[in-house]
CSV table of C-alpha atoms and ligand atoms in Angstrom, one decimal:
chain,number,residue,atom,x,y,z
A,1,UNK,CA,36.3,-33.8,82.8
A,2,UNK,CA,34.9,-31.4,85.1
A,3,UNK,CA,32.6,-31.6,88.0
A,4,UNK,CA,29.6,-28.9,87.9
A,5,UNK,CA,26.1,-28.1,90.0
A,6,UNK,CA,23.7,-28.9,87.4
A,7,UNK,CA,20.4,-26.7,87.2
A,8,UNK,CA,17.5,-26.4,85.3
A,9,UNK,CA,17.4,-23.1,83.2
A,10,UNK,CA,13.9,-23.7,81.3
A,11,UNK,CA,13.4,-21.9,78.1
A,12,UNK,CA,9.7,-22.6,76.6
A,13,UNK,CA,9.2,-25.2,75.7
A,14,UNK,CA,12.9,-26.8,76.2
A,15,UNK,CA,15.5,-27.4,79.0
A,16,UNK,CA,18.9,-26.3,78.0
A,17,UNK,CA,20.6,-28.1,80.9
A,18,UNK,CA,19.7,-31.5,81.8
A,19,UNK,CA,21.1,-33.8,84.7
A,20,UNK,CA,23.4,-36.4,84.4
A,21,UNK,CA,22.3,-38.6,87.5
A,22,UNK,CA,18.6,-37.7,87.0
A,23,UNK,CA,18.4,-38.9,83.8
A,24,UNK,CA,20.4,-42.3,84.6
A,25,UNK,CA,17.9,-42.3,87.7
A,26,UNK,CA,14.4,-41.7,85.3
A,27,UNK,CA,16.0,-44.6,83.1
A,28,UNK,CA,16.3,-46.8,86.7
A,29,UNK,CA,12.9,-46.1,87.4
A,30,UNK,CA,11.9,-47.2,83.2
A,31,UNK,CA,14.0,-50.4,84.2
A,32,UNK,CA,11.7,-51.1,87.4
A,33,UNK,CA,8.8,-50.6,85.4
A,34,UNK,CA,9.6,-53.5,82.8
A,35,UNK,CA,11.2,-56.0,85.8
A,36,UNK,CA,7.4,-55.3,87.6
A,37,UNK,CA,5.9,-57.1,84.8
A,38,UNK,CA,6.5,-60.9,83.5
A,39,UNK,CA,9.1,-61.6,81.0
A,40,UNK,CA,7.7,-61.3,77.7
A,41,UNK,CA,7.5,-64.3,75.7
A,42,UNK,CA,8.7,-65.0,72.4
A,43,UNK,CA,10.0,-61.4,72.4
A,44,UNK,CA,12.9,-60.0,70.4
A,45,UNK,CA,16.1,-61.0,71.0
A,46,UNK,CA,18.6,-58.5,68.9
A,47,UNK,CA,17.1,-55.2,68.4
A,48,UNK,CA,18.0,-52.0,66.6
A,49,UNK,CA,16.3,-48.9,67.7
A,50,UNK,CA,16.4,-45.8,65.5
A,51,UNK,CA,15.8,-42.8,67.7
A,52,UNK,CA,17.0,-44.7,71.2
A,53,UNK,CA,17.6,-42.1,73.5
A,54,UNK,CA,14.6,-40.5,74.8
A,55,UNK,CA,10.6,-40.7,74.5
A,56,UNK,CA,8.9,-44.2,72.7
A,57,UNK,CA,12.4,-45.0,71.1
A,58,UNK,CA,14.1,-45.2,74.9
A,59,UNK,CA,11.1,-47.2,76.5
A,60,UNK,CA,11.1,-49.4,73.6
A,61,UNK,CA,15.0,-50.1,74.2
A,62,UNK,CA,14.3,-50.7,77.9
A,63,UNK,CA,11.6,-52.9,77.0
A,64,UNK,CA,13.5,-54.8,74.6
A,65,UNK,CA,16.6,-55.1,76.6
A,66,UNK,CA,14.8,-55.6,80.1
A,67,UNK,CA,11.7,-57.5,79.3
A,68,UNK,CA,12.9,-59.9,77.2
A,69,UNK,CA,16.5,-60.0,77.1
A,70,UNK,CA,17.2,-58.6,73.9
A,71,UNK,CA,20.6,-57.4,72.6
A,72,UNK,CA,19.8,-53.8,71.7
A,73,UNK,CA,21.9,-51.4,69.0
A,74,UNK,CA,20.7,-47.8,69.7
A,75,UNK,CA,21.2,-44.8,67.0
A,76,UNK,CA,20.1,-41.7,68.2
A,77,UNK,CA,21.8,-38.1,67.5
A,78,UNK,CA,22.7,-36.2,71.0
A,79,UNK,CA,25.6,-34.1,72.4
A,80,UNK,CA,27.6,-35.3,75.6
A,81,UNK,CA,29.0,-32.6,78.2
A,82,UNK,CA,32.1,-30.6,77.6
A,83,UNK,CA,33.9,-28.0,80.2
A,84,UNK,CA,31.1,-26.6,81.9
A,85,UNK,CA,28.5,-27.4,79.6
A,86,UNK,CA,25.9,-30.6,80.5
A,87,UNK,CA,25.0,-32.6,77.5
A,88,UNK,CA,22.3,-33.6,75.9
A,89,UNK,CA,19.2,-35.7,78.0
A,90,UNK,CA,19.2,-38.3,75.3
A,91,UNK,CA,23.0,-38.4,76.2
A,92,UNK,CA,22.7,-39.1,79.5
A,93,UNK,CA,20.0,-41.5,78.9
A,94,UNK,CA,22.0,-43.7,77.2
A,95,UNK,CA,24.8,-43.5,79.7
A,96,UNK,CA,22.8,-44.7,82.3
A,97,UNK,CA,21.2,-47.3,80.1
A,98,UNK,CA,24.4,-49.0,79.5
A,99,UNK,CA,25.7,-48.9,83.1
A,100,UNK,CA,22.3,-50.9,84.0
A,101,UNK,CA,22.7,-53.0,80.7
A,102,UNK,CA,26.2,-54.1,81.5
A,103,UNK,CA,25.1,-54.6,85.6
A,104,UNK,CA,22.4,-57.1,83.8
A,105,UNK,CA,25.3,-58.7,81.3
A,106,UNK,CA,22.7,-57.2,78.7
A,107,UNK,CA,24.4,-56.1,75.2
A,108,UNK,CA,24.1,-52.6,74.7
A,109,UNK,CA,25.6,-50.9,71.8
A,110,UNK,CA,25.1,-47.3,70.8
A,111,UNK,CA,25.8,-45.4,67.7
A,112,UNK,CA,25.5,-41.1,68.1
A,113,UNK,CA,25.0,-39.7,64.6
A,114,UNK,CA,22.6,-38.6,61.5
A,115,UNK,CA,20.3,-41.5,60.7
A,116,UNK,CA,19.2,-39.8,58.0
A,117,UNK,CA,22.9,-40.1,56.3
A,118,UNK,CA,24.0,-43.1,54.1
A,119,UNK,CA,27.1,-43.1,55.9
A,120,UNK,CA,25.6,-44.2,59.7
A,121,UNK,CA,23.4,-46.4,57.9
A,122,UNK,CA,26.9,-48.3,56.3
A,123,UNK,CA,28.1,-47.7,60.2
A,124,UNK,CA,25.0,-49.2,61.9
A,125,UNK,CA,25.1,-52.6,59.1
A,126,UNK,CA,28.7,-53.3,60.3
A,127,UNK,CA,27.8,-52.9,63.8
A,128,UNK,CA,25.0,-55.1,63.5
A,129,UNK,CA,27.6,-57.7,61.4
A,130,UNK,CA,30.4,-57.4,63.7
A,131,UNK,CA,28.5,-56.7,67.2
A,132,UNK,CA,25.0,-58.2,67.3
A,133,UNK,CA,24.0,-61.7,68.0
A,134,UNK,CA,24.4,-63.8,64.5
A,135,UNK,CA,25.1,-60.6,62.9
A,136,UNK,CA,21.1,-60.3,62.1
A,137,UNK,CA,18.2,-58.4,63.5
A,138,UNK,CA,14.5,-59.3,64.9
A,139,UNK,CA,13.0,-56.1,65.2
A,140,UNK,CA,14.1,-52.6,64.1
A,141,UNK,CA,12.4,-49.5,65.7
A,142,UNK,CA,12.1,-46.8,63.8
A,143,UNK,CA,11.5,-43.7,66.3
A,144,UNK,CA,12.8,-40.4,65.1
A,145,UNK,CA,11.1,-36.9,65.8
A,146,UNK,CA,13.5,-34.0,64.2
A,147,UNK,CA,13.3,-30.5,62.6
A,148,UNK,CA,15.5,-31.3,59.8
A,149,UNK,CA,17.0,-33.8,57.6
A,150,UNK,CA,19.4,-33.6,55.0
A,151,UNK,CA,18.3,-36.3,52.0
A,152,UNK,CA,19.9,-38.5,49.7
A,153,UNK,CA,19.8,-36.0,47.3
A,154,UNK,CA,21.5,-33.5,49.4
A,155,UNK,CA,19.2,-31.1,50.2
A,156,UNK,CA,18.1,-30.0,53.9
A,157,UNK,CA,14.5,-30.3,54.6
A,158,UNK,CA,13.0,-28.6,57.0
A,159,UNK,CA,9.4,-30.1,58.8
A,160,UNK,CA,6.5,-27.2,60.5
A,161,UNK,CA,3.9,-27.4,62.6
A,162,UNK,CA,1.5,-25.6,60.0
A,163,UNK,CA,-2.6,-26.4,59.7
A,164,UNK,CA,-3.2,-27.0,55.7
A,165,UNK,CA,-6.6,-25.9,55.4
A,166,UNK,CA,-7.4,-22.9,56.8
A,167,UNK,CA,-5.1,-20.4,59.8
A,168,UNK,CA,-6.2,-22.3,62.6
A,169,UNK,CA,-7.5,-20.2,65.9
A,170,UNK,CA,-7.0,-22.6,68.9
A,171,UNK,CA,-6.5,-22.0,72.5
A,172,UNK,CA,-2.6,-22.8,73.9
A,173,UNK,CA,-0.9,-23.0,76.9
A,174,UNK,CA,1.9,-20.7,77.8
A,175,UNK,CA,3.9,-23.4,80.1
A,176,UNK,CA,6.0,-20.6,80.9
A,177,UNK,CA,3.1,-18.6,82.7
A,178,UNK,CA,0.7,-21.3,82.9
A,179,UNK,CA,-1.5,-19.1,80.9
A,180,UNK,CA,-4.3,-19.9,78.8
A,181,UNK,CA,-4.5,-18.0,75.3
A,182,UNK,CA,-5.4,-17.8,71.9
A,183,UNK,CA,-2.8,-18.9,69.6
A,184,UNK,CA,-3.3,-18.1,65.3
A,185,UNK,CA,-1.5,-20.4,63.0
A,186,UNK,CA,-0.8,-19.7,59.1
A,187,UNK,CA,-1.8,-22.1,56.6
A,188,UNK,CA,1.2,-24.1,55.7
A,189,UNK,CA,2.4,-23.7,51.9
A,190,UNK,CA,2.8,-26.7,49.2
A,191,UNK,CA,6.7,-26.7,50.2
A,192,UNK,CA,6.3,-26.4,53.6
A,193,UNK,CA,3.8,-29.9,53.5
A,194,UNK,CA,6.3,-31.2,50.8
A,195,UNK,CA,9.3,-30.6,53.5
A,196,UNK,CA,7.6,-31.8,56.6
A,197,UNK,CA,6.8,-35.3,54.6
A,198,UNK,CA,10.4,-35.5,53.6
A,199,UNK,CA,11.9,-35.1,57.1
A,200,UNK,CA,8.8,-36.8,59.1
A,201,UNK,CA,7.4,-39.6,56.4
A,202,UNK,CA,8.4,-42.5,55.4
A,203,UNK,CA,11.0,-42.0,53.3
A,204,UNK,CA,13.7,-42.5,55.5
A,205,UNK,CA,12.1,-45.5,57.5
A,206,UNK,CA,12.0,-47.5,53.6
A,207,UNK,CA,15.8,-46.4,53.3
A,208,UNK,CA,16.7,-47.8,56.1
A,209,UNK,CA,14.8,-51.2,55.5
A,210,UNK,CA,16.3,-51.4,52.4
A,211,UNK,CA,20.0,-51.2,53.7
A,212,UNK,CA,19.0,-53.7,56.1
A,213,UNK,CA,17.7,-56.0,54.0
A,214,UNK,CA,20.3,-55.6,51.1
A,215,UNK,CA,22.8,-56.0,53.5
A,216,UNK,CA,21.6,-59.2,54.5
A,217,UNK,CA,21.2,-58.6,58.3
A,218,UNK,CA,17.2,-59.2,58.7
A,219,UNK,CA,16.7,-62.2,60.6
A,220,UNK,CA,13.4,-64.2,59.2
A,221,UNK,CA,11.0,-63.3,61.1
A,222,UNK,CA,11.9,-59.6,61.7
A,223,UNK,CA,9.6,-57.0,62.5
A,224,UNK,CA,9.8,-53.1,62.3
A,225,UNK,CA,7.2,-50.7,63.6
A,226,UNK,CA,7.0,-47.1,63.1
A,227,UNK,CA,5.3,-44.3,65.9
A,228,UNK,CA,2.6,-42.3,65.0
A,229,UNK,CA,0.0,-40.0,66.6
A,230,UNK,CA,-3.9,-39.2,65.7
A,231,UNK,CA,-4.8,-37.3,68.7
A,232,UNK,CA,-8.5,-35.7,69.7
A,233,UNK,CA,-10.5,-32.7,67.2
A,234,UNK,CA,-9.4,-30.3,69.4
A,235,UNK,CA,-5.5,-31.2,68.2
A,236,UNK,CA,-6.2,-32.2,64.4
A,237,UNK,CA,-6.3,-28.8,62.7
A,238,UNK,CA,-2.8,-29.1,63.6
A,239,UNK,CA,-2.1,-32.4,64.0
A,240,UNK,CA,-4.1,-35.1,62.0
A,241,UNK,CA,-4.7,-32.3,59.3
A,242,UNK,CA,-2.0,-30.2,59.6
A,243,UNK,CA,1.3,-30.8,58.3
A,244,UNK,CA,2.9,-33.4,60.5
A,245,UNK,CA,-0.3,-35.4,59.9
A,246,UNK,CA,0.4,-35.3,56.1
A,247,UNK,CA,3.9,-36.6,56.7
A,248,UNK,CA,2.6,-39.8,59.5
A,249,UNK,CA,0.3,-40.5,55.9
A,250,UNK,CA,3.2,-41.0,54.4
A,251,UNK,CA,4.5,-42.8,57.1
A,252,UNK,CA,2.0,-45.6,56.8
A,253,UNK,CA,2.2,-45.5,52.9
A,254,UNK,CA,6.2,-46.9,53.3
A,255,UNK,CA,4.6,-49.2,56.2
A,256,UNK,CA,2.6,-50.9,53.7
A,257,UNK,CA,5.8,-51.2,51.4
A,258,UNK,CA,7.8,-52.0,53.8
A,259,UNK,CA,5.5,-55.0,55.0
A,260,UNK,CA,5.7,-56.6,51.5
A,261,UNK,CA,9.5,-56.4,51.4
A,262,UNK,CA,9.3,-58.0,55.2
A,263,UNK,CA,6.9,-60.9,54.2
A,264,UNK,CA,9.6,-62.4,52.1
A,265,UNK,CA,11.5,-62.8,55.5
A,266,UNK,CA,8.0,-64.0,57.1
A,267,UNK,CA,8.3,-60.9,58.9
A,268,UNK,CA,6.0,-57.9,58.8
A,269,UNK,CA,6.3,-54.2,59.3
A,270,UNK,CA,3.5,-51.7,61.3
A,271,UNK,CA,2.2,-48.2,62.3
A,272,UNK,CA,1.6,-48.1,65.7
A,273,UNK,CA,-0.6,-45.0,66.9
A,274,UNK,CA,1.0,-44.2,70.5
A,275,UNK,CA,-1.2,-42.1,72.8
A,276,UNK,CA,0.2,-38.5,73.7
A,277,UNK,CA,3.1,-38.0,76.1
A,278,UNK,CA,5.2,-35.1,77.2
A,279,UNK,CA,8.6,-35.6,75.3
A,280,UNK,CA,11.4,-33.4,73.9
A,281,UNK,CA,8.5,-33.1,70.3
A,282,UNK,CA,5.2,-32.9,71.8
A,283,UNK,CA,6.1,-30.6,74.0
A,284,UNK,CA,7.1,-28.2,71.0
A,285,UNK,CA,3.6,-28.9,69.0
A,286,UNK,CA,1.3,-25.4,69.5
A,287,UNK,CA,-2.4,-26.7,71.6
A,288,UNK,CA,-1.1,-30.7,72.7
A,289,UNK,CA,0.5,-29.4,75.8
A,290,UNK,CA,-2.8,-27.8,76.7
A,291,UNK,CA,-4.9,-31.2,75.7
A,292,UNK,CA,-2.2,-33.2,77.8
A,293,UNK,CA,-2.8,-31.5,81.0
A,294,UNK,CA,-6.4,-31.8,80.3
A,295,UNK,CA,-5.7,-35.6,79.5
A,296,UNK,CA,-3.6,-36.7,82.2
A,297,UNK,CA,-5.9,-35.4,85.3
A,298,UNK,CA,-8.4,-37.2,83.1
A,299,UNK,CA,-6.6,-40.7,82.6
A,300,UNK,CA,-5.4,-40.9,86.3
A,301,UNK,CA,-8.7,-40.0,87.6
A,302,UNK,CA,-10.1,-43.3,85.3
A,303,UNK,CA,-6.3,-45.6,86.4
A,304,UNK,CA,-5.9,-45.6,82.2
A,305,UNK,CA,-3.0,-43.0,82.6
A,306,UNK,CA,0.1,-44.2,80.7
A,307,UNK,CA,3.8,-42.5,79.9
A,308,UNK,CA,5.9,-43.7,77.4
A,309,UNK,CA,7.2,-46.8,79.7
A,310,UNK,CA,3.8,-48.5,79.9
A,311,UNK,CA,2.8,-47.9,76.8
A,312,UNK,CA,5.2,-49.5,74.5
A,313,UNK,CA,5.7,-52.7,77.4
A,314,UNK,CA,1.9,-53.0,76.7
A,315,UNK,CA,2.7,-52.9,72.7
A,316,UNK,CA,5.0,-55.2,73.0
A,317,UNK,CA,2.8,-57.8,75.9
A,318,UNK,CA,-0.4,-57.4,74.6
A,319,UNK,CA,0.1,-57.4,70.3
A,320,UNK,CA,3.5,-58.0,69.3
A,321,UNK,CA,4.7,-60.9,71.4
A,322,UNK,CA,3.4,-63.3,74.4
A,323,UNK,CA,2.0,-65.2,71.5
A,324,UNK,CA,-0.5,-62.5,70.3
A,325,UNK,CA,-1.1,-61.2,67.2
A,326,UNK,CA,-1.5,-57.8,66.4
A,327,UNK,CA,-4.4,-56.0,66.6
A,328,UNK,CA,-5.4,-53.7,63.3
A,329,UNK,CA,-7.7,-51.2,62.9
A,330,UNK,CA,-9.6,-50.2,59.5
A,331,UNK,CA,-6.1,-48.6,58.2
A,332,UNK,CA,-3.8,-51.0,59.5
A,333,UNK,CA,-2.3,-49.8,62.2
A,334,UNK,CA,-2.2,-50.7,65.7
A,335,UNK,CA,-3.7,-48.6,68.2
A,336,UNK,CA,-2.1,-48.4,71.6
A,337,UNK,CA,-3.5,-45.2,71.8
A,338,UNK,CA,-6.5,-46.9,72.4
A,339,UNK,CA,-7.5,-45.7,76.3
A,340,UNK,CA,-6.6,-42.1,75.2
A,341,UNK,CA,-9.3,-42.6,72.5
A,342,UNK,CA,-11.8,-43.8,74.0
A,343,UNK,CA,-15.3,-42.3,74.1
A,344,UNK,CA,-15.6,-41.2,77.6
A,345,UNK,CA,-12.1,-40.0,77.9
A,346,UNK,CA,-12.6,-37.8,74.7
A,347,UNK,CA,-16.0,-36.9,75.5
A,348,UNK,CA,-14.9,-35.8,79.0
A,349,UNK,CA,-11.6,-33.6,77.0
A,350,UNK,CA,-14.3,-32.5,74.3
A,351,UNK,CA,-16.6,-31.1,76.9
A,352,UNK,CA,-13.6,-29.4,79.2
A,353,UNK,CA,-12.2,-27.6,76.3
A,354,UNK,CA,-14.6,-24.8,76.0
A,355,UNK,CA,-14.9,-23.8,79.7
A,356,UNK,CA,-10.8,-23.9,80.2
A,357,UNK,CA,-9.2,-20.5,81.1
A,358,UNK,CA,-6.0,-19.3,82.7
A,359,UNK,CA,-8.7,-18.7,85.8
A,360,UNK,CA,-10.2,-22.7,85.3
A,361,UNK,CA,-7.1,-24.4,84.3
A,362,UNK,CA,-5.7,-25.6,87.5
A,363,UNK,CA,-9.2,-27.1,88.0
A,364,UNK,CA,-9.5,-28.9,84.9
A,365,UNK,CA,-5.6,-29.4,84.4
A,366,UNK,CA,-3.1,-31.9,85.9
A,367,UNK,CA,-0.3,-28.9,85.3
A,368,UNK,CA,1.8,-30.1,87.9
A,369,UNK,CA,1.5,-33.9,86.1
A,370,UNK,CA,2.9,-32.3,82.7
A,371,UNK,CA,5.6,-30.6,84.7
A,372,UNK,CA,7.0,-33.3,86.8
A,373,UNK,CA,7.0,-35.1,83.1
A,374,UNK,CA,8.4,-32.4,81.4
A,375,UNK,CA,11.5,-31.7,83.9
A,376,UNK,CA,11.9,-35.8,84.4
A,377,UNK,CA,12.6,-35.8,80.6
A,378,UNK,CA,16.0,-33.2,81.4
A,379,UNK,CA,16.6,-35.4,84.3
A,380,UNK,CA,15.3,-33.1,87.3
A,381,UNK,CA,12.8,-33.8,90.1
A,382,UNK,CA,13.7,-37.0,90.6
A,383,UNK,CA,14.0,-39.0,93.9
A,384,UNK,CA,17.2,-39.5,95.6
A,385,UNK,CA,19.6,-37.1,93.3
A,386,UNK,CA,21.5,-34.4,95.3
A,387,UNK,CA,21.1,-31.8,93.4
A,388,UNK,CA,22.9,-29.3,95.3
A,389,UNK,CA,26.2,-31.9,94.6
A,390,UNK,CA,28.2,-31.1,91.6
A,391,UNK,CA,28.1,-33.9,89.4
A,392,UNK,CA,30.9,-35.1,86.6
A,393,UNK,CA,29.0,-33.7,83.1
A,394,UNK,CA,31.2,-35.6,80.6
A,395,UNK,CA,30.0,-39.6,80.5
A,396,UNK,CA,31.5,-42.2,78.1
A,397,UNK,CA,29.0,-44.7,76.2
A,398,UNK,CA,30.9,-48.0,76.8
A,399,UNK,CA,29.8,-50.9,74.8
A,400,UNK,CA,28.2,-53.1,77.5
B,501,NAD,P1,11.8,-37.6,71.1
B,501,NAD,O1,12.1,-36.2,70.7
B,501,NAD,O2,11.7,-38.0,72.6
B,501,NAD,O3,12.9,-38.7,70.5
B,501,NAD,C1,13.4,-38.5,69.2
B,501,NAD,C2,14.6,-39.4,69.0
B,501,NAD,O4,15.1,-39.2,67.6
B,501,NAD,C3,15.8,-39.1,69.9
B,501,NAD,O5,16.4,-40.4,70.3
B,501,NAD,C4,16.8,-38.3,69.0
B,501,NAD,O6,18.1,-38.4,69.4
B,501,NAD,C5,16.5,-39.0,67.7
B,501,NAD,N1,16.9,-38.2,66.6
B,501,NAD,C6,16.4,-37.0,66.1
B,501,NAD,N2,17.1,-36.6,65.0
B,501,NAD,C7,18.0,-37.5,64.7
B,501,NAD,C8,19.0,-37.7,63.7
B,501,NAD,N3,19.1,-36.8,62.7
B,501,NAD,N4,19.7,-38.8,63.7
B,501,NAD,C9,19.6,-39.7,64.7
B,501,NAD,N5,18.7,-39.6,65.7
B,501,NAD,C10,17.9,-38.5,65.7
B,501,NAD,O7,10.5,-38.0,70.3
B,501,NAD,P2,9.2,-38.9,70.7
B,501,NAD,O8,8.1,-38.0,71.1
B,501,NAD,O9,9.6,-40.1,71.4
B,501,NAD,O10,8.8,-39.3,69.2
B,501,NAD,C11,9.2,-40.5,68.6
B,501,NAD,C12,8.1,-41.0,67.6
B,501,NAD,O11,6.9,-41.2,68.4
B,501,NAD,C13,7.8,-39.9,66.5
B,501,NAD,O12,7.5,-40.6,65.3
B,501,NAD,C14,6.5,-39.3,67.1
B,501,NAD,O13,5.7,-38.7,66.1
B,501,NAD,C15,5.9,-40.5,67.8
B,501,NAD,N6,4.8,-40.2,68.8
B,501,NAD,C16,5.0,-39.4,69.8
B,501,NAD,C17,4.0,-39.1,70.7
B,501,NAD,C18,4.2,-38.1,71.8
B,501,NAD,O14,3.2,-37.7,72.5
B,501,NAD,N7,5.4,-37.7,72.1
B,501,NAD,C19,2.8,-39.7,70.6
B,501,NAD,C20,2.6,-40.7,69.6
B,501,NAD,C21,3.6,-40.9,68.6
């Protein structure tokens, strides 16, 4: 155990410190968010959530547990503080989820480990069996965003953030020097689209549904939705096109396999396109931090502005639950991302982008917007933390 002064020491386009407090008090405010709203009817009621501990997978955890009182099972893969070393934001997340779960005699179990292994899948089945209400499941989660994953088959995959047509020449943002440049980006190879799909599509997602399912722990009913992202033109060169995009394809090909194994438990299984937020794998995508900044002084300027929070409480309010139905567009998927997208709001970025330079940005930009997003996420800048105070860096994830 030991007791430090925890500051940020930013580096790009990641924090390598995050607080232990802050985060707990950025999951408090998440909490709020959900109690503001009404109880959401006919929502889930035993949850597991792949990729729990920060960005859509946390809100939808918070959501689940908090908006409808849902038992919630959390796998996500994070580090907690040792010595003098803070842990992991997604750590401390979770920490502070449980110690507001247990306050609300809310079920919270968490599970830190590779979900792309067989082995935490055999872990995560006997939690469910042993731990979770019935020993079944109403809606599973599936919210990862990682560099890597090692297969069945034993190999280590590795995804990039490649364009597959052409290099693509696109302006960026340093956030380090809020500058404004020109970034080049080399045509991804065959392998590297072949990698990304394997870590990033669906793959993974169908391996996990079929655990589940084998195991016998799908209640009837049960629903499972997968994130994905479609963004503006400015972004899909590297996005919708690029390599990523190649692996969300695939994402929605095991969707649509994934819903025919769910029908024979009257349940169904989704895409859902999210709109962009700053978390700990946008922030790392070449041009989106730029479009955000753009994009956020644009949203709050209309009142459509969204994080993470209000998004997936709208998911679950307005299509999955409250006795709606969902909501498809011509693919399939649902589209939360839908104010992002909208014709005004794109016009207004499409027409921006050309005239944006270091000397424009803080004009055109909500900068200070992505930042206060961007540190929240690591658990600094938030309201009521002491920051000067040392603070205990090792936490323990009780069951609640
Ligand atoms: P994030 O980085 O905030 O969260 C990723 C989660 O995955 C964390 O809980 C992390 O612990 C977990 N994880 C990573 N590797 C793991 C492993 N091997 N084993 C167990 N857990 C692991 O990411 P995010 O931005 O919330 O993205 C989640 C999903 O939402 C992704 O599919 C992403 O494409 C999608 N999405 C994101 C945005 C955005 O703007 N951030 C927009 C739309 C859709």
């Amino acid at each position: 155990m030991s007791q430090q002064v925890v500051k940020p020491r930013v580096r790009g386009f990641i924090c390598i410190t995050s607080h232990p407090d802050g985060c707990a008090a950025a999951v408090r405010e998440q909490i709020a968010y959900v109690k503001s709203r009404q109880p959401i009817e006919g929502g889930p009621k035993s949850v597991l959530v792949i990729g729990a501990s920060t960005g859509y997978g946390l809100s939808s955890r918070i959501s689940a547990a908090f908006g409808s009182g849902a038992a919630t099972l959390g796998v996500f893969f994070e580090r907690n503080g040792e010595g003098d070393k803070p842990g992991s934001p997604g750590w401390y997340n979770t920490a502070g989820f449980h110690a507001e779960a247990k306050k609300a005699g809310l079920k919270a179990v968490s599970i830190n480990g590779d979900a792309f292994s067989a082995e935490l899948k055999t872990q995560v089945i006997d939690a469910i069996k042993s731990k979770m209400p019935g020993g079944k499941i109403d809606l599973v989660v599936y919210s990862l965003a990682s560099p890597r994953r090692t297969a069945p088959d034993g190999v280590t995959y590795k995804s990039v953030l490649k364009p597959t047509g052409a290099p693509f020449h696109a302006k960026n943002l340093d956030t380090d020097r809020k500058v404004v440049n020109d970034v080049t980006l080399e045509t991804a190879s065959a392998d590297d689209i072949a990698q990304t799909v394997k870590v990033m599509g669906g793959e993974d997602w169908e391996l996990w549904m079929n655990a589940l399912d084998g195991a016998g722990v799908l209640k009837e009913g049960c629903q499972t939705v997968a994130y994905s992202y479609i963004g503006p033109r400015v972004t899909w060169p590297i996005y919708k096109d690029g390599t990523i995009g190649k692996a969300k394809e695939d994402l929605e090909r095991a969707g649509r396999k994934i819903d025919s194994l769910m029908k024979l438990h009257r349940g169904r299984a989704f895409v859902s396109v999210n709109k962009a937020v700053v978390t700990q794998a946008s922030s790392a995508i070449p041009v989106v931090p730029l479009y955000v900044s753009l994009l956020f002084k644009i949203m709050k300027a209309k009142g459509t502005h969204e994080g993470c929070i209000e998004q997936i409480q709208r998911l679950f309010e307005k299509q999955m639950y409250n006795g709606n139905a969902l909501d498809f567009d011509e693919n399939g998927r649902v589209r939360i991302d839908d104010w992002e997208m909208s014709a005004d709001v794109q016009k207004a970025v499409f027409d921006l982008w050309p005239q944006v330079t270091t000397e424009t940005f803080d004009a055109h930009a909500d900068f200070a917007g992505y930042q206060t997003d961007f540190m929240k996420n690591f658990g600094f800048g938030l309201a009521g933390i002491d920051y000067e105070a040392p603070t205990e860096v090792e936490r323990t994830l009780e069951d609640a």
